[in-house]
PDB file of C-alpha atoms in Angstrom:
ATOM      1  CA  MET L   1      -1.271 -62.701 -36.310  1.00 49.00           C
ATOM      2  CA  ALA L   2       2.074 -61.197 -35.507  1.00 53.00           C
ATOM      3  CA  GLN L   3       1.778 -57.685 -35.538  1.00 57.00           C
ATOM      4  CA  LEU L   4       4.833 -55.649 -36.044  1.00 58.00           C
ATOM      5  CA  LEU L   5       5.203 -52.513 -34.034  1.00 61.00           C
ATOM      6  CA  VAL L   6       7.013 -50.034 -36.131  1.00 60.00           C
ATOM      7  CA  ARG L   7       8.330 -47.003 -34.351  1.00 60.00           C
ATOM      8  CA  ARG L   8       8.442 -43.764 -36.127  1.00 60.00           C
ATOM      9  CA  PRO L   9      11.828 -41.999 -36.077  1.00 59.00           C
ATOM     10  CA  THR L  10      11.710 -39.003 -33.752  1.00 63.00           C
ATOM     11  CA  LEU L  11      14.028 -36.170 -33.334  1.00 67.00           C
ATOM     12  CA  LEU L  12      13.609 -36.025 -29.541  1.00 65.00           C
ATOM     13  CA  PRO L  13      13.817 -38.964 -27.117  1.00 73.00           C
ATOM     14  CA  ASP L  14      10.596 -39.918 -25.333  1.00 73.00           C
ATOM     15  CA  ARG L  15      11.744 -38.631 -21.938  1.00 72.00           C
ATOM     16  CA  LEU L  16      12.646 -35.291 -23.307  1.00 68.00           C
ATOM     17  CA  ARG L  17       9.272 -35.019 -25.107  1.00 68.00           C
ATOM     18  CA  ALA L  18       7.517 -35.908 -21.954  1.00 69.00           C
ATOM     19  CA  ARG L  19       9.323 -33.246 -20.036  1.00 65.00           C
ATOM     20  CA  LEU L  20       8.571 -30.602 -22.620  1.00 63.00           C
ATOM     21  CA  ARG L  21       4.928 -31.443 -22.481  1.00 67.00           C
ATOM     22  CA  THR L  22       4.807 -30.885 -18.744  1.00 68.00           C
ATOM     23  CA  GLY L  23       6.453 -27.555 -18.917  1.00 65.00           C
ATOM     24  CA  GLY L  24       9.014 -28.158 -16.315  1.00 70.00           C
ATOM     25  CA  THR L  25      11.867 -27.392 -18.834  1.00 75.00           C
ATOM     26  CA  VAL L  26      10.324 -23.907 -19.651  1.00 79.00           C
ATOM     27  CA  GLN L  27      10.175 -23.140 -15.988  1.00 83.00           C
ATOM     28  CA  ARG L  28      13.717 -24.320 -15.397  1.00 83.00           C
ATOM     29  CA  ALA L  29      14.972 -22.244 -18.324  1.00 86.00           C
ATOM     30  CA  MET L  30      13.246 -19.171 -17.052  1.00 90.00           C
ATOM     31  CA  LEU L  31      14.726 -19.694 -13.534  1.00 90.00           C
ATOM     32  CA  PHE L  32      18.247 -20.134 -15.050  1.00 90.00           C
ATOM     33  CA  ALA L  33      17.807 -16.948 -17.209  1.00 94.00           C
ATOM     34  CA  GLY L  34      16.654 -14.981 -14.281  1.00 95.00           C
ATOM     35  CA  ALA L  35      19.533 -16.225 -12.152  1.00 95.00           C
ATOM     36  CA  VAL L  36      22.039 -15.416 -14.964  1.00 96.00           C
ATOM     37  CA  LEU L  37      20.638 -11.854 -15.316  1.00 96.00           C
ATOM     38  CA  THR L  38      20.562 -11.223 -11.570  1.00 96.00           C
ATOM     39  CA  THR L  39      24.182 -12.479 -11.213  1.00 96.00           C
ATOM     40  CA  LEU L  40      25.243 -10.240 -14.098  1.00 95.00           C
ATOM     41  CA  PHE L  41      23.545  -7.126 -12.467  1.00 95.00           C
ATOM     42  CA  VAL L  42      25.066  -7.723  -9.120  1.00 95.00           C
ATOM     43  CA  LEU L  43      28.541  -8.396 -10.617  1.00 95.00           C
ATOM     44  CA  THR L  44      28.277  -5.205 -12.705  1.00 93.00           C
ATOM     45  CA  ALA L  45      27.132  -3.236  -9.643  1.00 93.00           C
ATOM     46  CA  LEU L  46      29.999  -4.693  -7.333  1.00 94.00           C
ATOM     47  CA  LEU L  47      32.629  -4.430  -9.947  1.00 93.00           C
ATOM     48  CA  GLY L  48      31.422  -1.013 -11.193  1.00 88.00           C
ATOM     49  CA  PRO L  49      34.631   1.044 -10.567  1.00 87.00           C
ATOM     50  CA  LEU L  50      36.706  -1.568 -12.550  1.00 91.00           C
ATOM     51  CA  LEU L  51      34.160  -1.969 -15.457  1.00 89.00           C
ATOM     52  CA  ALA L  52      33.280   1.751 -15.946  1.00 86.00           C
ATOM     53  CA  PRO L  53      35.642   3.395 -18.388  1.00 87.00           C
ATOM     54  CA  TYR L  54      35.123   6.864 -16.706  1.00 88.00           C
ATOM     55  CA  GLY L  55      33.781   8.254 -13.506  1.00 86.00           C
ATOM     56  CA  PHE L  56      30.105   8.907 -12.803  1.00 82.00           C
ATOM     57  CA  ALA L  57      30.289  12.665 -13.437  1.00 84.00           C
ATOM     58  CA  GLN L  58      33.307  12.826 -15.741  1.00 83.00           C
ATOM     59  CA  LEU L  59      32.827  15.012 -18.715  1.00 83.00           C
ATOM     60  CA  GLN L  60      36.359  14.910 -20.204  1.00 82.00           C
ATOM     61  CA  ASN L  61      39.521  12.756 -20.491  1.00 82.00           C
ATOM     62  CA  GLY L  62      43.113  13.762 -21.460  1.00 79.00           C
ATOM     63  CA  GLU L  63      42.011  14.609 -25.018  1.00 81.00           C
ATOM     64  CA  GLY L  64      39.284  17.105 -23.959  1.00 79.00           C
ATOM     65  CA  LEU L  65      35.571  17.146 -23.535  1.00 81.00           C
ATOM     66  CA  PHE L  66      33.577  14.035 -24.561  1.00 83.00           C
ATOM     67  CA  GLY L  67      31.070  16.044 -26.658  1.00 83.00           C
ATOM     68  CA  SER L  68      27.272  16.062 -26.669  1.00 82.00           C
ATOM     69  CA  GLN L  69      25.218  13.170 -28.079  1.00 80.00           C
ATOM     70  CA  GLN L  70      28.197  11.336 -29.616  1.00 82.00           C
ATOM     71  CA  ALA L  71      27.418   8.128 -31.406  1.00 86.00           C
ATOM     72  CA  PRO L  72      28.746   4.885 -30.081  1.00 87.00           C
ATOM     73  CA  SER L  73      32.403   4.474 -30.730  1.00 85.00           C
ATOM     74  CA  GLY L  74      35.538   2.762 -29.349  1.00 83.00           C
ATOM     75  CA  ALA L  75      35.880   5.479 -26.689  1.00 81.00           C
ATOM     76  CA  HIS L  76      32.266   5.450 -25.861  1.00 85.00           C
ATOM     77  CA  PRO L  77      30.573   2.117 -26.457  1.00 85.00           C
ATOM     78  CA  LEU L  78      27.062   3.406 -25.804  1.00 86.00           C
ATOM     79  CA  GLY L  79      27.753   6.988 -26.900  1.00 87.00           C
ATOM     80  CA  THR L  80      27.254  10.118 -24.740  1.00 87.00           C
ATOM     81  CA  THR L  81      24.300  12.075 -23.355  1.00 86.00           C
ATOM     82  CA  ILE L  82      23.087  15.492 -24.225  1.00 87.00           C
ATOM     83  CA  ALA L  83      25.111  16.851 -21.333  1.00 87.00           C
ATOM     84  CA  GLY L  84      28.226  14.990 -22.568  1.00 86.00           C
ATOM     85  CA  TYR L  85      28.386  12.050 -19.991  1.00 89.00           C
ATOM     86  CA  ASP L  86      29.543   8.569 -21.112  1.00 89.00           C
ATOM     87  CA  VAL L  87      26.272   6.437 -21.167  1.00 89.00           C
ATOM     88  CA  LEU L  88      28.156   3.239 -20.354  1.00 89.00           C
ATOM     89  CA  SER L  89      29.747   4.650 -17.296  1.00 90.00           C
ATOM     90  CA  ARG L  90      26.582   6.189 -16.005  1.00 90.00           C
ATOM     91  CA  THR L  91      24.757   2.888 -16.466  1.00 91.00           C
ATOM     92  CA  VAL L  92      27.349   0.894 -14.611  1.00 92.00           C
ATOM     93  CA  TRP L  93      27.459   3.520 -11.756  1.00 92.00           C
ATOM     94  CA  GLY L  94      23.607   3.560 -11.786  1.00 91.00           C
ATOM     95  CA  ALA L  95      23.624  -0.268 -11.305  1.00 93.00           C
ATOM     96  CA  ARG L  96      25.583   0.407  -8.054  1.00 91.00           C
ATOM     97  CA  THR L  97      23.135   2.829  -6.805  1.00 91.00           C
ATOM     98  CA  ALA L  98      20.235   0.646  -7.715  1.00 93.00           C
ATOM     99  CA  LEU L  99      21.700  -2.308  -5.812  1.00 94.00           C
ATOM    100  CA  GLU L 100      22.150  -0.092  -2.702  1.00 93.00           C
ATOM    101  CA  ILE L 101      18.444   0.955  -2.957  1.00 92.00           C
ATOM    102  CA  ILE L 102      17.230  -2.650  -3.404  1.00 93.00           C
ATOM    103  CA  LEU L 103      19.267  -3.843  -0.369  1.00 94.00           C
ATOM    104  CA  ALA L 104      18.001  -0.979   1.717  1.00 94.00           C
ATOM    105  CA  ALA L 105      14.375  -1.648   0.780  1.00 90.00           C
ATOM    106  CA  LEU L 106      14.760  -5.290   1.378  1.00 93.00           C
ATOM    107  CA  LEU L 107      16.283  -4.756   4.882  1.00 94.00           C
ATOM    108  CA  LEU L 108      13.778  -2.132   5.697  1.00 91.00           C
ATOM    109  CA  SER L 109      10.934  -4.572   4.978  1.00 89.00           C
ATOM    110  CA  VAL L 110      12.344  -7.868   6.089  1.00 94.00           C
ATOM    111  CA  ILE L 111      13.649  -6.904   9.525  1.00 94.00           C
ATOM    112  CA  PRO L 112      10.529  -5.127  10.796  1.00 91.00           C
ATOM    113  CA  GLY L 113       8.188  -7.771   9.177  1.00 89.00           C
ATOM    114  CA  THR L 114      10.157 -10.625  10.717  1.00 93.00           C
ATOM    115  CA  VAL L 115      10.197  -8.985  14.189  1.00 93.00           C
ATOM    116  CA  LEU L 116       6.529  -8.252  14.188  1.00 89.00           C
ATOM    117  CA  GLY L 117       5.616 -11.652  12.814  1.00 89.00           C
ATOM    118  CA  LEU L 118       7.648 -13.456  15.485  1.00 93.00           C
ATOM    119  CA  ALA L 119       6.109 -11.180  18.197  1.00 91.00           C
ATOM    120  CA  SER L 120       2.670 -11.694  16.687  1.00 90.00           C
ATOM    121  CA  GLY L 121       3.101 -15.481  16.509  1.00 89.00           C
ATOM    122  CA  TYR L 122       4.637 -15.956  19.884  1.00 91.00           C
ATOM    123  CA  LEU L 123       2.474 -13.534  21.900  1.00 91.00           C
ATOM    124  CA  GLY L 124      -0.722 -13.996  20.048  1.00 86.00           C
ATOM    125  CA  GLY L 125      -3.912 -12.510  21.428  1.00 90.00           C
ATOM    126  CA  ARG L 126      -4.805  -8.786  20.820  1.00 92.00           C
ATOM    127  CA  LEU L 127      -1.326  -8.057  19.306  1.00 91.00           C
ATOM    128  CA  ASP L 128      -1.806 -10.814  16.737  1.00 92.00           C
ATOM    129  CA  ARG L 129      -5.317  -9.582  15.855  1.00 93.00           C
ATOM    130  CA  LEU L 130      -4.069  -5.996  15.613  1.00 92.00           C
ATOM    131  CA  LEU L 131      -1.165  -6.863  13.352  1.00 90.00           C
ATOM    132  CA  VAL L 132      -3.184  -9.254  11.188  1.00 90.00           C
ATOM    133  CA  GLY L 133      -5.853  -6.492  10.812  1.00 91.00           C
ATOM    134  CA  LEU L 134      -3.158  -3.903   9.845  1.00 88.00           C
ATOM    135  CA  ALA L 135      -1.612  -6.392   7.359  1.00 86.00           C
ATOM    136  CA  ASP L 136      -4.951  -7.127   5.954  1.00 89.00           C
ATOM    137  CA  ALA L 137      -5.813  -3.380   5.527  1.00 86.00           C
ATOM    138  CA  LEU L 138      -2.386  -2.759   3.739  1.00 81.00           C
ATOM    139  CA  TYR L 139      -3.170  -5.687   1.415  1.00 84.00           C
ATOM    140  CA  ALA L 140      -6.672  -4.403   0.664  1.00 87.00           C
ATOM    141  CA  PHE L 141      -5.715  -0.876  -0.002  1.00 81.00           C
ATOM    142  CA  PRO L 142      -4.730  -0.175  -3.654  1.00 86.00           C
ATOM    143  CA  PRO L 143      -0.900   0.297  -3.709  1.00 83.00           C
ATOM    144  CA  LEU L 144      -0.851   3.300  -6.070  1.00 88.00           C
ATOM    145  CA  LEU L 145      -3.586   5.129  -4.137  1.00 88.00           C
ATOM    146  CA  LEU L 146      -1.688   4.475  -0.892  1.00 81.00           C
ATOM    147  CA  ALA L 147       1.513   5.920  -2.565  1.00 84.00           C
ATOM    148  CA  ILE L 148      -0.196   9.056  -3.717  1.00 88.00           C
ATOM    149  CA  VAL L 149      -1.933   9.566  -0.199  1.00 87.00           C
ATOM    150  CA  MET L 150       1.329   8.961   1.739  1.00 83.00           C
ATOM    151  CA  SER L 151       3.062  11.334  -0.583  1.00 85.00           C
ATOM    152  CA  ILE L 152       0.551  14.053   0.026  1.00 88.00           C
ATOM    153  CA  VAL L 153       0.623  13.423   3.830  1.00 87.00           C
ATOM    154  CA  ILE L 154       4.459  13.418   3.978  1.00 86.00           C
ATOM    155  CA  SER L 155       4.782  16.568   1.863  1.00 81.00           C
ATOM    156  CA  GLY L 156       2.019  18.313   3.655  1.00 80.00           C
ATOM    157  CA  GLY L 157       0.228  19.026   0.293  1.00 77.00           C
ATOM    158  CA  GLN L 158       3.287  20.692  -1.211  1.00 74.00           C
ATOM    159  CA  SER L 159       5.377  19.344  -4.143  1.00 64.00           C
ATOM    160  CA  SER L 160       8.810  18.623  -2.881  1.00 55.00           C
ATOM    161  CA  LEU L 161      11.685  16.199  -3.074  1.00 55.00           C
ATOM    162  CA  VAL L 162      10.682  14.540   0.151  1.00 50.00           C
ATOM    163  CA  GLY L 163       7.109  14.053  -0.866  1.00 46.00           C
ATOM    164  CA  GLY L 164       8.091  12.733  -4.223  1.00 47.00           C
ATOM    165  CA  SER L 165      10.623  10.275  -2.977  1.00 49.00           C
ATOM    166  CA  ALA L 166       8.012   8.813  -0.666  1.00 47.00           C
ATOM    167  CA  ARG L 167       5.745   7.560  -3.417  1.00 45.00           C
ATOM    168  CA  ARG L 168       7.609   4.259  -4.037  1.00 47.00           C
ATOM    169  CA  PRO L 169       8.342   2.978  -0.608  1.00 47.00           C
ATOM    170  CA  ALA L 170       4.746   3.746   0.584  1.00 48.00           C
ATOM    171  CA  ARG L 171       3.802   0.136   0.083  1.00 49.00           C
ATOM    172  CA  SER L 172       6.011  -2.090   2.069  1.00 54.00           C
ATOM    173  CA  PRO L 173       5.987  -5.832   1.738  1.00 54.00           C
ATOM    174  CA  TRP L 174       6.390  -6.277   5.473  1.00 54.00           C
ATOM    175  CA  PRO L 175       2.985  -8.023   5.898  1.00 57.00           C
ATOM    176  CA  SER L 176       4.197 -10.971   3.860  1.00 57.00           C
ATOM    177  CA  TYR L 177       7.375 -11.355   5.986  1.00 54.00           C
ATOM    178  CA  ARG L 178       5.212 -10.872   9.136  1.00 55.00           C
ATOM    179  CA  SER L 179       2.848 -13.705   7.920  1.00 55.00           C
ATOM    180  CA  THR L 180       5.758 -16.085   7.198  1.00 55.00           C
ATOM    181  CA  SER L 181       7.547 -15.552  10.353  1.00 53.00           C
ATOM    182  CA  GLU L 182       4.347 -15.688  12.386  1.00 55.00           C
ATOM    183  CA  SER L 183       3.617 -19.300  11.266  1.00 54.00           C
ATOM    184  CA  TYR L 184       6.719 -20.449  13.166  1.00 53.00           C
ATOM    185  CA  GLY L 185       5.438 -19.253  16.587  1.00 52.00           C
ATOM    186  CA  PRO L 186       3.938 -21.568  19.282  1.00 51.00           C
ATOM    187  CA  ARG L 187       0.262 -22.462  19.028  1.00 47.00           C
TER     188      ARG L 187
END
């Protein structure tokens, strides 16, 4: 009773099929794609002056004005805006501004969160309970509602640039940094 085991020909090896089934490959591919996009964004922001064909507020070159709402061309790969600005240049310079805001927001949340977390974890007691309660309150409060309330409080009920700009940073991620650094304190 010899039984012959006949293997069906497959396009993928067994190891690769097993990996695809577990989903590790998809996660790795998503991680790689995110890393590539982040690297491209940061390089674009850092090399902005070299990559942008025109200045941020430049409306003309040696040949004259750019023109309003020009279609993409060799001179303007993404066209021009209603005001006549080159869209590619504005996008590259905007990436630079966005990177500066990202770094400022990161530093303004990581540094206080880490300091408070270290103090809370090391000192413990009432300070720890107070900071944990504050962090829990921030997590429990809906972020959009907190942003609206902070905007109204900062602007004094008036519509203004200061009140409007306070809407986004109203919800700081410092509680998560505080919790992380607190876990390293002595017990």
